[in-house]
mmCIF file of C-alpha atoms in Angstrom:
data_model
loop_
_atom_site.group_PDB
_atom_site.id
_atom_site.type_symbol
_atom_site.label_atom_id
_atom_site.label_comp_id
_atom_site.label_asym_id
_atom_site.label_seq_id
_atom_site.Cartn_x
_atom_site.Cartn_y
_atom_site.Cartn_z
ATOM 1 C CA MET A 1 -10.634 149.939 -24.135
ATOM 2 C CA SER A 2 -7.767 150.633 -26.431
ATOM 3 C CA VAL A 3 -6.157 152.767 -23.668
ATOM 4 C CA SER A 4 -6.500 149.852 -21.194
ATOM 5 C CA VAL A 5 -4.754 147.496 -23.694
ATOM 6 C CA ALA A 6 -2.046 149.989 -24.401
ATOM 7 C CA GLY A 7 -1.398 150.476 -20.783
ATOM 8 C CA SER A 8 -1.336 146.761 -19.992
ATOM 9 C CA ALA A 9 1.377 145.971 -22.536
ATOM 10 C CA PRO A 10 4.271 147.551 -20.488
ATOM 11 C CA GLN A 11 3.011 145.726 -17.445
ATOM 12 C CA LYS A 12 3.490 142.358 -19.107
ATOM 13 C CA VAL A 13 7.010 143.435 -20.207
ATOM 14 C CA ARG A 14 7.909 144.629 -16.799
ATOM 15 C CA SER A 15 6.700 141.415 -15.314
ATOM 16 C CA HIS A 16 8.660 139.329 -17.767
ATOM 17 C CA VAL A 17 11.878 141.254 -17.532
ATOM 18 C CA GLY A 18 11.948 142.034 -13.916
ATOM 19 C CA GLY A 19 11.612 138.364 -13.210
ATOM 20 C CA MET A 20 14.445 137.114 -15.447
ATOM 21 C CA ASN A 21 15.610 133.714 -14.468
ATOM 22 C CA PRO A 22 19.366 132.665 -14.551
ATOM 23 C CA TRP A 23 19.001 130.977 -17.930
ATOM 24 C CA GLN A 24 17.577 134.116 -19.532
ATOM 25 C CA VAL A 25 20.361 136.114 -18.038
ATOM 26 C CA PHE A 26 22.897 133.738 -19.363
ATOM 27 C CA ARG A 27 21.419 133.822 -22.867
ATOM 28 C CA ILE A 28 21.519 137.638 -22.868
ATOM 29 C CA ALA A 29 25.091 137.638 -21.616
ATOM 30 C CA TRP A 30 26.092 134.958 -24.281
ATOM 31 C CA ARG A 31 24.571 137.039 -27.103
ATOM 32 C CA ALA A 32 26.471 140.121 -25.931
ATOM 33 C CA ILE A 33 29.724 138.059 -25.992
ATOM 34 C CA LEU A 34 29.040 136.693 -29.472
ATOM 35 C CA GLY A 35 28.013 140.234 -30.580
ATOM 36 C CA ASN A 36 31.650 141.399 -29.951
ATOM 37 C CA PRO A 37 33.807 138.461 -30.988
ATOM 38 C CA LEU A 38 37.061 140.297 -31.317
ATOM 39 C CA ARG A 39 36.784 142.013 -27.999
ATOM 40 C CA SER A 40 35.818 138.802 -26.340
ATOM 41 C CA VAL A 41 38.736 136.810 -27.794
ATOM 42 C CA LEU A 42 41.267 139.548 -26.795
ATOM 43 C CA THR A 43 39.746 139.675 -23.323
ATOM 44 C CA THR A 44 39.981 135.912 -22.963
ATOM 45 C CA LEU A 45 43.549 135.905 -24.368
ATOM 46 C CA GLY A 46 44.826 137.660 -21.233
ATOM 47 C CA VAL A 47 43.446 134.828 -18.997
ATOM 48 C CA ILE A 48 44.765 132.144 -21.384
ATOM 49 C CA ILE A 49 48.285 133.521 -21.316
ATOM 50 C CA GLY A 50 48.151 133.870 -17.498
ATOM 51 C CA VAL A 51 46.865 130.363 -16.909
ATOM 52 C CA ALA A 52 49.324 128.940 -19.394
ATOM 53 C CA ALA A 53 52.237 130.763 -17.736
ATOM 54 C CA VAL A 54 51.270 129.530 -14.289
ATOM 55 C CA VAL A 55 50.888 125.846 -15.494
ATOM 56 C CA ALA A 56 54.044 125.983 -17.570
ATOM 57 C CA LEU A 57 56.384 127.523 -15.004
ATOM 58 C CA THR A 58 54.900 125.253 -12.176
ATOM 59 C CA MET A 59 55.610 122.255 -14.382
ATOM 60 C CA VAL A 60 59.120 123.443 -15.014
ATOM 61 C CA GLY A 61 59.719 123.558 -11.307
ATOM 62 C CA GLN A 62 58.135 120.263 -10.502
ATOM 63 C CA GLY A 63 59.896 118.613 -13.509
ATOM 64 C CA SER A 64 63.312 119.932 -12.307
ATOM 65 C CA THR A 65 62.617 118.622 -8.871
ATOM 66 C CA ALA A 66 61.695 115.151 -10.165
ATOM 67 C CA ASN A 67 64.686 115.148 -12.528
ATOM 68 C CA ILE A 68 67.120 116.018 -9.753
ATOM 69 C CA THR A 69 65.496 113.522 -7.391
ATOM 70 C CA ARG A 70 65.806 110.737 -9.990
ATOM 71 C CA SER A 71 69.403 111.658 -10.638
ATOM 72 C CA LEU A 72 70.291 111.444 -6.941
ATOM 73 C CA GLN A 73 68.310 108.201 -6.422
ATOM 74 C CA SER A 74 70.038 106.724 -9.469
ATOM 75 C CA LEU A 75 73.316 107.049 -7.544
ATOM 76 C CA GLY A 76 72.122 104.235 -5.267
ATOM 77 C CA THR A 77 69.671 103.779 -2.379
ATOM 78 C CA ASN A 78 70.374 104.153 1.418
ATOM 79 C CA LEU A 79 73.669 105.840 0.440
ATOM 80 C CA ILE A 80 76.237 107.531 2.524
ATOM 81 C CA THR A 81 79.159 109.317 0.949
ATOM 82 C CA ILE A 82 82.501 109.957 2.673
ATOM 83 C CA GLY A 83 84.412 112.614 0.875
ATOM 84 C CA SER A 84 87.117 115.154 1.177
ATOM 85 C CA ASN A 85 86.288 118.393 3.071
ATOM 86 C CA THR A 86 88.535 121.377 2.617
ATOM 87 C CA GLY A 87 87.782 124.740 4.055
ATOM 88 C CA GLY A 88 84.484 123.450 5.682
ATOM 89 C CA ARG A 89 82.726 123.284 2.335
ATOM 90 C CA GLY A 90 81.796 119.647 2.428
ATOM 91 C CA GLY A 91 80.721 117.548 -0.522
ATOM 92 C CA GLY A 92 77.598 119.505 -1.260
ATOM 93 C CA PHE A 93 74.198 117.685 -1.491
ATOM 94 C CA GLY A 94 75.725 114.355 -0.830
ATOM 95 C CA LEU A 95 77.944 114.462 -3.915
ATOM 96 C CA VAL A 96 81.628 114.691 -4.037
ATOM 97 C CA ARG A 97 83.274 117.803 -5.533
ATOM 98 C CA PHE A 98 86.383 116.597 -7.476
ATOM 99 C CA GLY A 99 89.346 118.702 -8.215
ATOM 100 C CA GLY A 100 90.270 119.802 -4.648
ATOM 101 C CA PRO A 101 92.845 118.177 -2.349
ATOM 102 C CA GLN A 102 92.022 114.530 -1.670
ATOM 103 C CA THR A 103 92.068 113.590 1.995
ATOM 104 C CA ILE A 104 90.441 110.249 1.896
ATOM 105 C CA THR A 105 92.754 107.240 1.624
ATOM 106 C CA LEU A 106 92.286 103.672 0.521
ATOM 107 C CA ALA A 107 93.217 102.771 4.008
ATOM 108 C CA ASP A 108 90.179 104.600 5.279
ATOM 109 C CA ALA A 109 87.900 102.448 3.052
ATOM 110 C CA GLU A 110 89.568 99.257 4.278
ATOM 111 C CA ALA A 111 89.236 100.406 7.894
ATOM 112 C CA VAL A 112 85.533 101.230 7.402
ATOM 113 C CA GLN A 113 84.942 97.850 5.717
ATOM 114 C CA SER A 114 86.634 96.027 8.585
ATOM 115 C CA ALA A 115 84.941 98.008 11.423
ATOM 116 C CA PHE A 116 81.382 98.122 9.885
ATOM 117 C CA ALA A 117 81.239 94.733 8.145
ATOM 118 C CA ASP A 118 78.095 93.713 10.099
ATOM 119 C CA ARG A 119 76.341 97.082 9.828
ATOM 120 C CA ILE A 120 76.642 97.910 6.127
ATOM 121 C CA VAL A 121 75.453 96.227 2.921
ATOM 122 C CA GLY A 122 78.345 97.249 0.785
ATOM 123 C CA ILE A 123 81.258 99.626 0.410
ATOM 124 C CA ALA A 124 82.942 101.099 -2.661
ATOM 125 C CA PRO A 125 85.825 103.590 -2.757
ATOM 126 C CA THR A 126 86.256 105.306 -5.976
ATOM 127 C CA LEU A 127 89.057 107.159 -7.907
ATOM 128 C CA GLN A 128 88.195 108.533 -11.283
ATOM 129 C CA SER A 129 89.612 110.604 -14.113
ATOM 130 C CA ASN A 130 88.823 111.422 -17.724
ATOM 131 C CA GLN A 131 90.546 109.108 -20.222
ATOM 132 C CA GLN A 132 90.479 108.398 -23.889
ATOM 133 C CA VAL A 133 88.699 105.160 -24.751
ATOM 134 C CA LYS A 134 89.438 103.637 -28.124
ATOM 135 C CA VAL A 135 88.228 100.803 -30.198
ATOM 136 C CA GLY A 136 89.941 100.528 -33.636
ATOM 137 C CA ALA A 137 89.691 103.877 -35.298
ATOM 138 C CA ASN A 138 86.762 105.092 -32.983
ATOM 139 C CA ASN A 139 87.570 106.930 -29.808
ATOM 140 C CA LEU A 140 85.904 109.156 -27.252
ATOM 141 C CA ASN A 141 86.621 110.690 -23.878
ATOM 142 C CA ALA A 142 84.933 108.960 -20.923
ATOM 143 C CA THR A 143 84.973 108.975 -17.093
ATOM 144 C CA VAL A 144 87.001 105.982 -15.959
ATOM 145 C CA ILE A 145 86.249 104.939 -12.367
ATOM 146 C CA GLY A 146 88.417 102.629 -10.334
ATOM 147 C CA THR A 147 86.398 100.901 -7.701
ATOM 148 C CA TRP A 148 85.504 97.685 -5.818
ATOM 149 C CA PRO A 149 83.021 95.037 -6.796
ATOM 150 C CA ASP A 150 80.331 96.325 -4.358
ATOM 151 C CA TYR A 151 80.070 99.360 -6.604
ATOM 152 C CA ALA A 152 77.513 97.453 -8.714
ATOM 153 C CA SER A 153 75.042 97.331 -5.807
ATOM 154 C CA VAL A 154 76.014 100.355 -3.844
ATOM 155 C CA ARG A 155 75.696 102.703 -6.934
ATOM 156 C CA ASN A 156 72.947 100.837 -8.718
ATOM 157 C CA ALA A 157 75.286 99.822 -11.576
ATOM 158 C CA GLN A 158 74.190 96.299 -12.324
ATOM 159 C CA PRO A 159 75.121 95.470 -15.946
ATOM 160 C CA ALA A 160 72.333 94.825 -18.532
ATOM 161 C CA SER A 161 74.536 92.269 -20.248
ATOM 162 C CA GLY A 162 77.655 90.491 -19.064
ATOM 163 C CA SER A 163 78.649 90.830 -15.391
ATOM 164 C CA PHE A 164 80.483 93.207 -13.065
ATOM 165 C CA PHE A 165 84.066 92.350 -12.202
ATOM 166 C CA ASN A 166 84.538 90.298 -8.917
ATOM 167 C CA GLU A 167 86.877 90.150 -6.003
ATOM 168 C CA THR A 168 89.233 87.816 -7.867
ATOM 169 C CA ASP A 169 89.570 90.440 -10.640
ATOM 170 C CA LEU A 170 90.272 93.059 -7.947
ATOM 171 C CA GLN A 171 92.888 90.995 -6.158
ATOM 172 C CA SER A 172 94.559 89.868 -9.426
ATOM 173 C CA ARG A 173 94.588 93.413 -10.848
ATOM 174 C CA ARG A 174 92.998 92.105 -14.112
ATOM 175 C CA ARG A 175 92.441 94.431 -16.927
ATOM 176 C CA VAL A 176 88.699 94.084 -17.193
ATOM 177 C CA ALA A 177 86.065 96.850 -17.638
ATOM 178 C CA VAL A 178 82.358 97.512 -17.402
ATOM 179 C CA ILE A 179 81.353 100.111 -19.837
ATOM 180 C CA GLY A 180 78.300 102.502 -20.137
ATOM 181 C CA TYR A 181 75.534 102.096 -22.706
ATOM 182 C CA GLY A 182 76.714 105.125 -24.625
ATOM 183 C CA ILE A 183 80.206 103.896 -25.027
ATOM 184 C CA ALA A 184 78.977 100.471 -26.255
ATOM 185 C CA GLN A 185 76.783 102.226 -28.907
ATOM 186 C CA ASP A 186 79.382 104.709 -30.054
ATOM 187 C CA LEU A 187 82.378 102.394 -30.189
ATOM 188 C CA PHE A 188 80.821 99.017 -31.067
ATOM 189 C CA GLY A 189 77.633 99.951 -32.904
ATOM 190 C CA GLY A 190 75.423 96.958 -33.162
ATOM 191 C CA GLN A 191 78.096 94.453 -32.166
ATOM 192 C CA ASP A 192 78.155 92.719 -28.807
ATOM 193 C CA PRO A 193 80.995 94.255 -26.828
ATOM 194 C CA ILE A 194 81.251 91.470 -24.274
ATOM 195 C CA GLY A 195 84.664 89.807 -24.564
ATOM 196 C CA GLN A 196 85.853 92.626 -26.909
ATOM 197 C CA ARG A 197 88.921 94.703 -26.201
ATOM 198 C CA ILE A 198 89.080 98.476 -25.561
ATOM 199 C CA ARG A 199 92.048 100.645 -24.989
ATOM 200 C CA ILE A 200 91.945 103.183 -22.095
ATOM 201 C CA ALA A 201 94.749 105.643 -22.129
ATOM 202 C CA GLY A 202 96.567 103.256 -24.565
ATOM 203 C CA ILE A 203 96.189 100.244 -22.210
ATOM 204 C CA SER A 204 94.148 97.228 -23.353
ATOM 205 C CA PHE A 205 91.179 96.167 -21.281
ATOM 206 C CA THR A 206 88.563 93.375 -21.824
ATOM 207 C CA VAL A 207 84.863 94.345 -21.673
ATOM 208 C CA VAL A 208 83.076 92.047 -19.180
ATOM 209 C CA GLY A 209 79.797 93.964 -18.795
ATOM 210 C CA VAL A 210 77.629 96.730 -20.249
ATOM 211 C CA LEU A 211 75.432 99.063 -18.142
ATOM 212 C CA PRO A 212 71.774 99.711 -19.173
ATOM 213 C CA ASP A 213 70.777 102.982 -20.792
ATOM 214 C CA LYS A 214 70.394 105.478 -17.896
ATOM 215 C CA GLY A 215 69.955 108.621 -19.982
ATOM 216 C CA ASP A 216 72.195 111.595 -20.308
ATOM 217 C CA SER A 217 70.420 113.758 -17.664
ATOM 218 C CA GLY A 218 71.962 114.309 -14.259
ATOM 219 C CA PHE A 219 75.237 115.484 -12.806
ATOM 220 C CA ALA A 220 77.411 113.103 -14.895
ATOM 221 C CA SER A 221 76.218 110.840 -17.600
ATOM 222 C CA PRO A 222 76.451 107.184 -16.503
ATOM 223 C CA ASN A 223 76.270 106.194 -20.194
ATOM 224 C CA TYR A 224 79.779 107.403 -20.720
ATOM 225 C CA GLN A 225 81.519 105.835 -17.726
ATOM 226 C CA VAL A 226 83.894 102.872 -17.509
ATOM 227 C CA MET A 227 84.400 100.993 -14.285
ATOM 228 C CA VAL A 228 87.582 99.053 -13.686
ATOM 229 C CA PRO A 229 89.125 97.295 -10.617
ATOM 230 C CA LEU A 230 90.616 99.902 -8.257
ATOM 231 C CA SER A 231 93.807 97.924 -7.970
ATOM 232 C CA THR A 232 94.200 97.956 -11.730
ATOM 233 C CA TYR A 233 93.401 101.641 -11.932
ATOM 234 C CA LEU A 234 96.025 102.474 -9.262
ATOM 235 C CA GLN A 235 98.656 100.419 -11.124
ATOM 236 C CA ARG A 236 97.836 101.335 -14.695
ATOM 237 C CA LEU A 237 95.871 104.613 -14.919
ATOM 238 C CA ALA A 238 96.467 106.662 -11.782
ATOM 239 C CA ARG A 239 98.827 109.675 -12.050
ATOM 240 C CA SER A 240 101.899 109.524 -10.019
ATOM 241 C CA SER A 241 101.362 110.985 -6.541
ATOM 242 C CA SER A 242 103.283 111.510 -3.349
ATOM 243 C CA THR A 243 104.340 108.596 -1.256
ATOM 244 C CA GLY A 244 102.015 107.115 1.251
ATOM 245 C CA GLN A 245 98.584 105.553 1.148
ATOM 246 C CA PRO A 246 96.728 105.818 -2.194
ATOM 247 C CA ARG A 247 94.026 108.446 -2.056
ATOM 248 C CA VAL A 248 90.534 108.172 -3.404
ATOM 249 C CA ASN A 249 87.815 110.711 -4.405
ATOM 250 C CA ALA A 250 85.173 109.126 -2.161
ATOM 251 C CA ILE A 251 83.906 106.174 -0.283
ATOM 252 C CA TYR A 252 80.296 105.020 -0.843
ATOM 253 C CA VAL A 253 78.677 103.109 1.943
ATOM 254 C CA GLN A 254 75.264 101.504 1.631
ATOM 255 C CA ALA A 255 73.136 101.147 4.742
ATOM 256 C CA PRO A 256 70.772 98.167 5.248
ATOM 257 C CA ASP A 257 67.710 100.445 5.197
ATOM 258 C CA LYS A 258 66.605 104.106 5.278
ATOM 259 C CA ASP A 259 66.004 104.150 8.971
ATOM 260 C CA ALA A 260 69.618 103.150 9.634
ATOM 261 C CA LEU A 261 71.096 106.131 7.760
ATOM 262 C CA PRO A 262 71.208 108.774 10.556
ATOM 263 C CA ARG A 263 72.762 106.518 13.129
ATOM 264 C CA LEU A 264 75.290 105.055 10.600
ATOM 265 C CA GLN A 265 76.162 108.501 9.419
ATOM 266 C CA GLN A 266 76.996 109.579 12.926
ATOM 267 C CA GLU A 267 78.991 106.398 13.689
ATOM 268 C CA LEU A 268 81.035 106.869 10.458
ATOM 269 C CA THR A 269 81.694 110.521 11.373
ATOM 270 C CA ASP A 270 82.928 109.510 14.827
ATOM 271 C CA PHE A 271 85.087 106.684 13.341
ATOM 272 C CA MET A 272 86.722 108.882 10.793
ATOM 273 C CA ALA A 273 87.433 111.577 13.493
ATOM 274 C CA GLN A 274 89.026 108.950 15.682
ATOM 275 C CA ARG A 275 91.297 107.733 12.891
ATOM 276 C CA ARG A 276 92.527 111.299 12.447
ATOM 277 C CA LYS A 277 92.617 111.990 16.263
ATOM 278 C CA VAL A 278 90.497 115.132 15.702
ATOM 279 C CA THR A 279 87.690 116.268 18.076
ATOM 280 C CA ASP A 280 86.835 119.691 16.686
ATOM 281 C CA PRO A 281 84.413 119.299 13.755
ATOM 282 C CA SER A 282 85.678 122.498 12.162
ATOM 283 C CA GLU A 283 88.986 120.799 11.674
ATOM 284 C CA TYR A 284 87.568 117.715 9.897
ATOM 285 C CA ASP A 285 89.249 117.109 6.597
ATOM 286 C CA PHE A 286 86.408 114.810 5.534
ATOM 287 C CA SER A 287 82.586 114.988 5.204
ATOM 288 C CA VAL A 288 80.025 112.343 5.726
ATOM 289 C CA GLN A 289 76.863 112.905 3.691
ATOM 290 C CA ASN A 290 73.468 111.294 4.004
ATOM 291 C CA GLN A 291 71.636 110.692 0.815
ATOM 292 C CA ALA A 292 68.246 111.342 2.508
ATOM 293 C CA ASP A 293 69.530 114.690 3.798
ATOM 294 C CA ALA A 294 70.773 115.522 0.251
ATOM 295 C CA LEU A 295 67.389 114.728 -1.217
ATOM 296 C CA ALA A 296 65.586 116.794 1.449
ATOM 297 C CA SER A 297 67.944 119.707 0.789
ATOM 298 C CA VAL A 298 67.461 119.637 -2.976
ATOM 299 C CA ASN A 299 63.759 119.235 -2.659
ATOM 300 C CA GLN A 300 63.553 122.275 -0.401
ATOM 301 C CA VAL A 301 65.543 124.428 -2.893
ATOM 302 C CA THR A 302 63.440 123.199 -5.866
ATOM 303 C CA GLN A 303 60.160 123.674 -4.068
ATOM 304 C CA THR A 304 61.197 127.319 -3.251
ATOM 305 C CA MET A 305 62.100 127.795 -6.913
ATOM 306 C CA THR A 306 58.702 126.297 -7.970
ATOM 307 C CA LEU A 307 56.828 128.754 -5.646
ATOM 308 C CA PHE A 308 58.854 131.656 -6.997
ATOM 309 C CA LEU A 309 58.154 130.696 -10.635
ATOM 310 C CA GLY A 310 54.431 130.241 -9.746
ATOM 311 C CA GLY A 311 54.300 133.676 -8.180
ATOM 312 C CA VAL A 312 55.939 135.245 -11.223
ATOM 313 C CA ALA A 313 53.466 133.501 -13.572
ATOM 314 C CA GLY A 314 50.604 134.508 -11.176
ATOM 315 C CA ILE A 315 51.403 138.078 -12.080
ATOM 316 C CA SER A 316 50.382 137.243 -15.675
ATOM 317 C CA LEU A 317 47.162 135.755 -14.465
ATOM 318 C CA LEU A 318 46.518 138.868 -12.346
ATOM 319 C CA VAL A 319 47.139 141.061 -15.420
ATOM 320 C CA GLY A 320 44.631 139.006 -17.369
ATOM 321 C CA GLY A 321 42.025 139.463 -14.621
ATOM 322 C CA ILE A 322 42.596 143.212 -14.541
ATOM 323 C CA GLY A 323 42.152 143.143 -18.346
ATOM 324 C CA ILE A 324 38.721 141.603 -17.992
ATOM 325 C CA MET A 325 37.762 144.103 -15.371
ATOM 326 C CA ASN A 326 38.789 147.041 -17.594
ATOM 327 C CA ILE A 327 36.910 145.661 -20.636
ATOM 328 C CA MET A 328 33.780 145.165 -18.507
ATOM 329 C CA LEU A 329 34.107 148.742 -17.367
ATOM 330 C CA VAL A 330 34.470 150.012 -20.871
ATOM 331 C CA SER A 331 31.539 147.786 -21.943
ATOM 332 C CA VAL A 332 29.334 149.288 -19.313
ATOM 333 C CA THR A 333 30.277 152.727 -20.552
ATOM 334 C CA GLU A 334 29.565 151.831 -24.216
ATOM 335 C CA ARG A 335 26.304 150.157 -23.441
ATOM 336 C CA THR A 336 24.590 152.838 -21.427
ATOM 337 C CA ARG A 337 21.910 153.142 -24.121
ATOM 338 C CA GLU A 338 21.142 149.323 -23.893
ATOM 339 C CA ILE A 339 21.123 149.553 -20.064
ATOM 340 C CA GLY A 340 18.660 152.489 -20.192
ATOM 341 C CA ILE A 341 16.321 150.645 -22.541
ATOM 342 C CA ARG A 342 16.359 147.532 -20.281
ATOM 343 C CA LYS A 343 15.686 149.646 -17.215
ATOM 344 C CA ALA A 344 12.791 151.389 -19.070
ATOM 345 C CA LEU A 345 11.408 147.991 -19.886
ATOM 346 C CA GLY A 346 11.445 147.097 -16.197
ATOM 347 C CA ALA A 347 14.806 145.379 -15.702
ATOM 348 C CA LYS A 348 16.078 145.616 -12.110
ATOM 349 C CA PRO A 349 19.627 146.832 -11.300
ATOM 350 C CA ARG A 350 20.523 143.385 -10.102
ATOM 351 C CA ASP A 351 19.411 141.806 -13.357
ATOM 352 C CA ILE A 352 21.764 144.133 -15.231
ATOM 353 C CA LEU A 353 24.524 143.652 -12.732
ATOM 354 C CA THR A 354 24.095 139.805 -12.995
ATOM 355 C CA GLN A 355 24.318 140.011 -16.734
ATOM 356 C CA PHE A 356 27.654 141.725 -16.715
ATOM 357 C CA LEU A 357 28.930 139.372 -13.998
ATOM 358 C CA VAL A 358 27.894 136.445 -16.051
ATOM 359 C CA GLU A 359 29.796 137.804 -19.083
ATOM 360 C CA SER A 360 32.877 138.139 -16.911
ATOM 361 C CA VAL A 361 32.611 134.699 -15.525
ATOM 362 C CA VAL A 362 32.000 133.223 -19.014
ATOM 363 C CA LEU A 363 35.043 134.868 -20.427
ATOM 364 C CA SER A 364 37.171 133.872 -17.394
ATOM 365 C CA VAL A 365 36.015 130.256 -17.332
ATOM 366 C CA GLY A 366 36.336 130.109 -21.095
ATOM 367 C CA GLY A 367 39.940 131.348 -20.938
ATOM 368 C CA VAL A 368 40.804 128.887 -18.205
ATOM 369 C CA SER A 369 39.274 126.030 -20.093
ATOM 370 C CA TRP A 370 40.994 126.940 -23.320
ATOM 371 C CA ALA A 371 44.319 127.330 -21.608
ATOM 372 C CA SER A 372 43.876 123.962 -19.762
ATOM 373 C CA CYS A 373 43.065 122.137 -23.012
ATOM 374 C CA TRP A 374 46.062 123.795 -24.658
ATOM 375 C CA VAL A 375 48.649 122.950 -21.905
ATOM 376 C CA TRP A 376 47.150 119.509 -21.176
ATOM 377 C CA PRO A 377 49.719 117.534 -23.307
ATOM 378 C CA TRP A 378 52.625 119.463 -21.744
ATOM 379 C CA PRO A 379 53.247 117.213 -18.706
ATOM 380 C CA ALA A 380 53.694 114.113 -20.919
ATOM 381 C CA ALA A 381 56.076 116.122 -23.166
ATOM 382 C CA TRP A 382 58.002 117.421 -20.195
ATOM 383 C CA GLY A 383 58.276 113.946 -18.688
ATOM 384 C CA SER A 384 59.614 112.565 -21.954
ATOM 385 C CA CYS A 385 62.241 115.364 -22.008
ATOM 386 C CA CYS A 386 63.293 114.622 -18.406
ATOM 387 C CA GLY A 387 62.846 110.930 -18.611
#
């Protein structure tokens, strides 16, 4: 009788162990993880670093894309830029490269305005330079832009207080100025600058408007710009140049809508070529850039950069996965005695295999979850930095 009882005991254990359900396998795997806390933490750390690297570098790429896109869009909507083109280099991403020979004249802007009056929303030639701006004992260097009144709408530069100068100011060559938010804060502090006088290159101007805070990010900070009538700029601030028509850095043209940009761009290109009596595009001394094309080009570049950064970070994640694989291999070698006991008690190979797989999955999922919780606040922080 006693032999029968002794012989029946292992049968019960075999029946219990051999038929382990997923919950039992998970509990055994969880106890094994808790039984080696340092090893488990170090194994999970590889996944945490890998996931954090992927998320962080991907956000850097996406944040850069959003930042550049905002900077370009802040220049104005439905925008076409006519700029100088020397050596076939063009303006580059719809922006004008200053410093090279200027081939665009004020007469070009007037001709475009006359010929395309019914097909454009606004037009604004610009001529700019860095000048000292002074109020009392306070002074700073700022970008001074001579332009037309349409600049406010074409380049999204509507003042937050006061108003932009008008056509009368342009025709009368009045010494009026619209200043950026940073200039107003640095030179006037908490005082209202409207109606106050500033000195640009030693010449007195009256402040008629202040732009809203547009941040310091982008290709040139709009917070430290001063807009004055182009006629006043040419008379008072422009450096002496050769005889002939006054030259400008660029002509900004605003199309009525996004769909009109490609056709208007081609028409402007043909118009400028006809004015110069040039038929070979390689001989053009001007470039006509479409803002939509510029955005598409920038997005393509930044998306490639994001994929590259994500691939580099993915290597870290791969290393973390290999780390878990190595630790599991070492764990199997160290726990051969435990495996032997389980098999002696009736555990099937699939139960043992499932246990180690569950441990790997728990460590991987735990690392991903931990990393996700860790980097979750980063998008908001990145957005505030780029904002």
